[in-house]
Coordinates of C-alpha atoms in Angstrom, one line a residue:
M123 CA 94.7 126.2 114.6
L124 CA 94.2 129.0 112.1
T125 CA 98.0 129.7 112.2
Y126 CA 98.7 126.1 111.6
I127 CA 96.3 126.0 108.6
A128 CA 97.8 129.2 107.2
R129 CA 101.3 127.7 107.6
R130 CA 100.3 124.5 105.8
L131 CA 98.7 126.4 103.0
L132 CA 101.8 128.5 102.5
L133 CA 103.9 125.3 102.4
I134 CA 101.8 124.1 99.4
I135 CA 103.4 126.8 97.2
P136 CA 107.1 125.7 97.4
T137 CA 106.0 122.0 97.2
L138 CA 104.0 122.6 94.0
W139 CA 106.9 124.6 92.6
A140 CA 109.4 121.9 93.3
I141 CA 107.3 119.1 91.8
I142 CA 106.4 121.1 88.7
T143 CA 110.0 122.3 88.1
I144 CA 111.5 118.8 88.4
N145 CA 109.0 117.3 86.1
F146 CA 109.2 120.1 83.6
F147 CA 112.9 119.6 83.0
I148 CA 112.7 115.8 83.1
V149 CA 110.0 115.9 80.4
Q150 CA 112.0 118.3 78.3
I151 CA 114.9 115.8 77.9
A152 CA 112.6 112.9 77.1
P153 CA 112.6 111.8 73.5
G154 CA 109.6 112.3 71.2
G155 CA 108.5 115.8 72.0
P156 CA 105.6 117.5 70.3
V157 CA 107.7 118.8 67.4
D158 CA 108.9 115.3 66.6
Q159 CA 105.3 114.0 66.9
A160 CA 104.2 116.6 64.3
I161 CA 107.2 115.7 62.0
A162 CA 106.4 112.0 62.4
N163 CA 102.8 112.6 61.5
M164 CA 103.8 114.6 58.4
Q165 CA 105.9 111.7 57.3
G166 CA 103.2 109.1 58.1
L167 CA 105.1 107.5 60.9
G168 CA 102.6 108.0 63.7
P169 CA 103.4 108.9 67.3
G170 CA 105.6 105.9 68.0
G171 CA 107.8 106.8 65.0
A172 CA 108.8 110.0 66.6
I173 CA 110.5 108.3 69.5
Q174 CA 112.2 105.7 67.3
R175 CA 113.5 108.3 64.9
I176 CA 115.2 110.5 67.5
T177 CA 116.4 107.9 70.0
G178 CA 120.1 108.7 70.6
S179 CA 119.9 112.2 69.3
G180 CA 121.4 115.1 71.3
D181 CA 118.1 116.9 71.8
S182 CA 114.8 115.6 72.9
G183 CA 112.9 117.3 70.0
G184 CA 110.9 119.2 72.5
G185 CA 113.0 122.1 73.6
G186 CA 115.5 124.6 72.5
N187 CA 115.4 127.6 70.3
G188 CA 116.3 128.3 66.8
G189 CA 115.1 126.8 63.6
G190 CA 116.6 124.2 61.3
S191 CA 116.2 120.5 61.2
S192 CA 119.6 119.4 62.5
K193 CA 118.4 118.6 66.0
Y194 CA 115.4 116.6 64.7
R195 CA 116.6 113.4 63.1
G196 CA 113.1 112.7 61.8
A197 CA 113.1 116.1 60.0
R198 CA 115.9 115.4 57.6
G199 CA 114.8 116.4 54.1
L200 CA 112.1 118.8 55.4
D201 CA 112.3 122.6 54.7
P202 CA 113.8 124.4 57.7
E203 CA 110.9 126.9 57.4
V204 CA 108.4 124.1 57.9
I205 CA 110.3 123.0 61.1
A206 CA 110.4 126.6 62.3
E207 CA 106.7 127.0 61.8
I208 CA 106.0 123.7 63.7
E209 CA 108.2 125.0 66.6
R210 CA 106.3 128.3 66.7
R211 CA 102.9 126.5 66.6
Y212 CA 103.8 124.5 69.7
G213 CA 105.7 127.3 71.5
F214 CA 109.1 125.7 71.2
D215 CA 110.6 128.6 69.3
K216 CA 111.4 130.2 72.7
P217 CA 114.3 129.2 75.0
I218 CA 113.5 126.6 77.6
G219 CA 114.0 129.1 80.4
E220 CA 111.5 131.5 79.0
R221 CA 109.0 128.7 78.5
Y222 CA 109.5 127.6 82.1
L223 CA 108.9 131.1 83.6
E224 CA 105.9 131.6 81.4
M225 CA 104.4 128.3 82.6
L226 CA 105.0 129.3 86.3
K227 CA 103.3 132.6 85.7
N228 CA 100.3 131.0 83.9
Y229 CA 99.9 128.2 86.5
A230 CA 99.9 130.8 89.3
M231 CA 96.7 132.1 87.7
F232 CA 95.4 128.6 87.0
D233 CA 95.8 129.3 83.2
F234 CA 96.7 125.9 81.8
G235 CA 96.5 126.9 78.1
D236 CA 95.3 124.6 75.3
S237 CA 96.1 121.0 74.4
L238 CA 98.7 120.7 71.6
F239 CA 96.9 118.0 69.8
R240 CA 93.2 118.2 70.8
G241 CA 92.5 121.8 69.9
R242 CA 90.7 122.4 73.2
S243 CA 91.5 124.1 76.5
V244 CA 93.2 121.9 79.0
I245 CA 90.9 122.9 81.8
G246 CA 87.9 122.0 79.6
L247 CA 89.4 118.5 79.0
I248 CA 90.0 118.0 82.7
V249 CA 86.5 119.2 83.7
E250 CA 85.0 116.9 81.0
R251 CA 86.9 113.8 82.3
L252 CA 86.7 114.7 86.0
P253 CA 83.2 113.2 86.8
V254 CA 84.4 109.7 85.8
S255 CA 87.5 109.8 88.0
I256 CA 85.6 111.4 90.9
S257 CA 83.0 108.7 90.6
L258 CA 85.5 105.8 90.6
G259 CA 87.7 107.3 93.3
L260 CA 84.9 108.4 95.6
W261 CA 82.7 105.3 95.5
S262 CA 85.6 102.9 95.6
T263 CA 87.1 104.7 98.7
L264 CA 83.7 104.8 100.5
L265 CA 83.1 101.1 99.7
I266 CA 86.5 100.1 101.1
Y267 CA 86.0 102.2 104.2
A268 CA 82.4 101.1 104.7
I269 CA 83.4 97.4 104.7
S270 CA 87.0 97.4 106.0
I271 CA 86.5 99.4 109.2
P272 CA 83.5 97.4 110.6
L273 CA 85.2 94.2 109.5
G274 CA 88.5 95.1 111.1
I275 CA 86.8 96.1 114.4
R276 CA 84.8 92.8 114.3
K277 CA 88.1 90.8 113.7
A278 CA 89.8 92.6 116.6
V279 CA 86.9 91.8 118.9
K280 CA 86.8 88.1 117.7
N281 CA 90.6 87.8 117.4
G282 CA 91.6 84.1 116.9
S283 CA 88.0 82.9 116.3
R284 CA 86.7 81.1 113.3
F285 CA 85.3 84.3 112.0
D286 CA 88.7 86.0 112.2
I287 CA 90.4 83.0 110.4
W288 CA 88.0 82.6 107.4
T289 CA 87.6 86.4 106.8
S290 CA 91.4 86.6 106.8
G291 CA 91.4 84.0 104.1
L292 CA 88.9 85.9 102.0
I293 CA 90.9 89.1 102.4
I294 CA 94.1 87.5 101.3
L295 CA 92.3 86.0 98.3
G296 CA 90.9 89.3 97.3
N297 CA 94.2 91.1 97.7
S298 CA 96.0 88.5 95.5
I299 CA 93.7 89.2 92.5
P300 CA 94.8 92.2 90.4
S301 CA 92.1 94.8 89.9
F302 CA 92.3 94.7 86.1
L303 CA 92.1 90.9 86.0
F304 CA 89.0 91.0 88.3
A305 CA 87.5 93.7 86.0
V306 CA 88.0 91.5 83.0
L307 CA 86.3 88.6 84.9
L308 CA 83.3 90.8 85.8
A309 CA 83.0 92.0 82.2
V310 CA 83.0 88.5 80.9
L311 CA 80.5 87.2 83.5
F312 CA 78.0 90.1 83.7
C313 CA 78.4 92.3 80.6
G314 CA 77.1 90.2 77.8
G315 CA 79.9 87.8 77.2
S316 CA 79.4 84.1 77.3
F317 CA 77.4 84.3 80.5
L318 CA 75.0 87.0 81.8
S319 CA 74.1 90.4 80.3
I320 CA 73.2 92.4 83.4
F321 CA 75.5 95.4 83.4
P322 CA 76.6 97.7 80.5
L323 CA 80.2 97.4 79.3
R324 CA 80.8 101.0 78.1
G325 CA 80.5 104.5 79.4
L326 CA 79.1 106.2 82.5
F327 CA 75.6 106.8 81.2
S328 CA 73.1 105.3 78.7
A329 CA 72.4 106.9 75.4
N330 CA 69.0 108.0 76.5
F331 CA 70.2 109.3 79.9
E332 CA 68.7 112.8 79.4
E333 CA 65.3 111.4 78.7
L334 CA 65.1 109.5 82.0
S335 CA 63.4 110.8 85.1
F336 CA 65.5 112.0 88.1
F337 CA 65.4 108.7 89.9
G338 CA 66.0 106.9 86.5
E339 CA 69.1 108.9 86.0
I340 CA 70.4 108.0 89.4
A341 CA 69.6 104.3 88.8
D342 CA 71.3 104.5 85.4
Y343 CA 74.4 106.1 86.8
F344 CA 74.9 103.4 89.5
W345 CA 74.1 100.7 87.0
H346 CA 77.1 101.8 84.9
I347 CA 79.5 102.6 87.8
C348 CA 78.7 99.4 89.8
L349 CA 81.2 96.9 88.2
P350 CA 84.1 99.4 87.8
T351 CA 83.8 100.4 91.4
I352 CA 83.8 96.8 92.6
A353 CA 86.8 96.0 90.4
L354 CA 88.7 99.0 91.6
S355 CA 88.0 98.2 95.3
I356 CA 88.8 94.5 95.3
G357 CA 92.5 95.0 96.2
G358 CA 92.0 97.8 98.8
F359 CA 90.2 95.8 101.6
A360 CA 93.2 93.9 102.9
G361 CA 95.4 96.7 104.0
L362 CA 92.7 98.8 105.6
T363 CA 91.0 95.9 107.3
M364 CA 94.2 94.6 108.9
L365 CA 95.3 98.1 109.8
T366 CA 91.9 98.6 111.6
K367 CA 92.2 95.2 113.4
N368 CA 95.7 95.8 114.6
S369 CA 95.0 99.3 115.7
F370 CA 92.0 98.2 117.8
L371 CA 93.9 95.2 119.2
D372 CA 96.7 97.5 120.3
E373 CA 94.2 99.8 122.1
I374 CA 92.1 97.0 123.6
H375 CA 95.1 95.7 125.5
K376 CA 96.1 99.1 127.0
Q377 CA 95.8 100.0 130.7
Y378 CA 93.0 102.5 130.3
V379 CA 90.7 99.7 128.9
L380 CA 91.5 97.4 131.8
T381 CA 90.7 100.3 134.1
A382 CA 87.4 100.9 132.4
R383 CA 86.4 97.3 132.7
A384 CA 87.3 97.3 136.4
K385 CA 84.9 100.2 136.8
G386 CA 82.1 98.1 135.4
L387 CA 81.7 99.6 131.9
T388 CA 80.3 97.3 129.2
E389 CA 82.4 96.2 126.3
K390 CA 80.3 98.2 123.9
N391 CA 80.7 101.4 125.8
I392 CA 84.5 100.8 126.1
L393 CA 84.8 100.1 122.4
I394 CA 82.7 103.1 121.3
K395 CA 83.6 105.8 123.8
H396 CA 87.3 105.0 124.5
V397 CA 88.9 102.6 122.0
F398 CA 87.3 103.9 118.8
R399 CA 88.6 107.5 119.2
N400 CA 92.2 106.4 119.8
A401 CA 92.3 103.6 117.3
M402 CA 90.8 105.6 114.4
L403 CA 93.6 108.1 114.3
I404 CA 96.0 105.9 112.4
I405 CA 93.2 104.9 110.1
I406 CA 92.3 108.5 109.3
S407 CA 95.9 109.3 108.5
G408 CA 95.8 106.8 105.6
F409 CA 92.7 108.3 104.0
P410 CA 94.5 110.7 101.6
A411 CA 96.8 108.0 100.3
V412 CA 93.8 105.6 99.7
F413 CA 91.8 108.3 98.0
I414 CA 94.6 109.5 95.8
S415 CA 95.5 105.9 94.9
M416 CA 91.9 105.2 93.8
F417 CA 91.4 108.6 92.2
F418 CA 94.4 108.8 90.0
T419 CA 96.7 105.8 89.8
G420 CA 94.4 102.8 90.2
S421 CA 91.7 103.7 87.7
L422 CA 93.7 103.7 84.5
L423 CA 93.2 100.0 83.5
I424 CA 89.7 100.0 84.9
E425 CA 88.8 103.0 82.7
T426 CA 90.3 101.3 79.7
I427 CA 88.5 98.0 80.3
F428 CA 85.1 99.6 80.8
S429 CA 85.6 102.4 78.2
L430 CA 85.4 105.2 80.7
E431 CA 86.9 108.5 79.6
G432 CA 88.5 109.6 82.9
L433 CA 91.6 111.5 84.0
G434 CA 93.8 108.3 84.1
L435 CA 93.2 107.6 80.5
L436 CA 93.6 111.2 79.6
G437 CA 97.0 111.3 81.4
L438 CA 98.2 108.2 79.6
E439 CA 97.1 109.4 76.1
S440 CA 98.8 112.8 76.8
T441 CA 102.0 111.2 77.9
M442 CA 102.1 109.0 74.8
Q443 CA 101.5 112.1 72.6
R444 CA 103.9 114.4 74.6
D445 CA 101.0 116.8 75.1
Y446 CA 102.9 118.9 77.6
P447 CA 100.1 121.3 78.7
V448 CA 97.8 118.4 79.6
I449 CA 100.6 116.5 81.4
F450 CA 101.7 119.4 83.5
A451 CA 98.1 120.6 84.3
T452 CA 97.0 117.2 85.5
L453 CA 100.2 116.8 87.5
Y454 CA 99.6 120.3 89.0
I455 CA 96.0 119.6 89.9
F456 CA 96.7 116.1 91.3
T457 CA 99.4 117.4 93.5
L458 CA 97.3 120.3 94.7
I459 CA 94.4 117.9 95.6
G460 CA 96.8 115.6 97.4
L461 CA 98.3 118.3 99.5
L462 CA 94.9 119.7 100.4
L463 CA 93.7 116.2 101.4
N464 CA 96.7 115.8 103.7
L465 CA 95.7 119.1 105.4
L466 CA 92.1 117.8 105.6
S467 CA 93.4 114.6 107.3
D468 CA 95.1 116.7 110.0
L469 CA 91.9 118.7 110.6
I470 CA 89.9 115.5 111.0
Y471 CA 92.4 114.4 113.7
T472 CA 91.2 117.2 115.8
V473 CA 87.5 116.3 115.3
V474 CA 88.1 112.6 116.3
D475 CA 90.4 113.6 119.2
P476 CA 90.1 117.2 120.4
R477 CA 93.2 116.6 122.6
I478 CA 95.4 116.9 119.6
D479 CA 96.7 120.4 119.2
F480 CA 98.8 121.0 116.1
E481 CA 99.2 124.6 117.1
G482 CA 101.3 123.6 120.1
R483 CA 103.8 121.5 118.1
K484 CA 107.3 122.8 117.8

């Protein structure tokens, strides 16, 4: 097992390199780079003006070496020395190959540099936003698993019954509601709109959070995170519930279950000691995808609606501003976490079913 873990950890290196390399060069050719953003701001056009002014130009405005304003359409009329200073400030006075190698060297040492537009270190920004994203991703994933797995097992045991039918209807209904629309509905109903004012609409903590007692802080935290977690989880029950049901149904009809019944074992013992271990393997394999989805991709609109400063919102803002250090650092960290979670998923396999031996695979 140690050899397998070491091999998987070593495979993370080329995977990270490939993802970062592809995205680095794709971003370099995208219009509206940091230099164009700065030029647009100098001319009062704003971030959107940078993209409009250079669309169709031969260079993205983000890369290349050499001064002058010929490659920046929005820079016409500006002093070439001003353009050269802007390029130097954002590090674009160096050739693209040199910037790429420097980025790889820094990332190998987890040095992500500073944000181009926020005047702060990238790692500081990520650490500041991380608690929000971890809260949303962790509690949403736990809520989905805590409800979907027992519900899926119950549906498998009661397959074809009234319980199975009406719960399937509820699952389909929940899956058909977009998370952001459900979030808006919750905000209108429970956050001081035209109806009730039970939950706060903004932030992860109250203004007087530091003055509260320990249990008061815990209560305040869950008071704020309750509605965003529910909204983010609403669309995740269907897939996991039906996966659990179908997995258990498949195992229940296998020969070893019939043999166990013939030996006089109770249905409860068969379900817990035999079926559960085998059926849970396919469910565990989907955990990394569920967590990553909740952690990174699914929380953007929820963070916006409930005014939560998380990584999803940071990534969107950085993409709009072409804040390359933040974009690449978040991509790097997200990818690394995803790869480590996949490895963790494999290790959990061996805990659930010790018969699995990854070391013996060829």
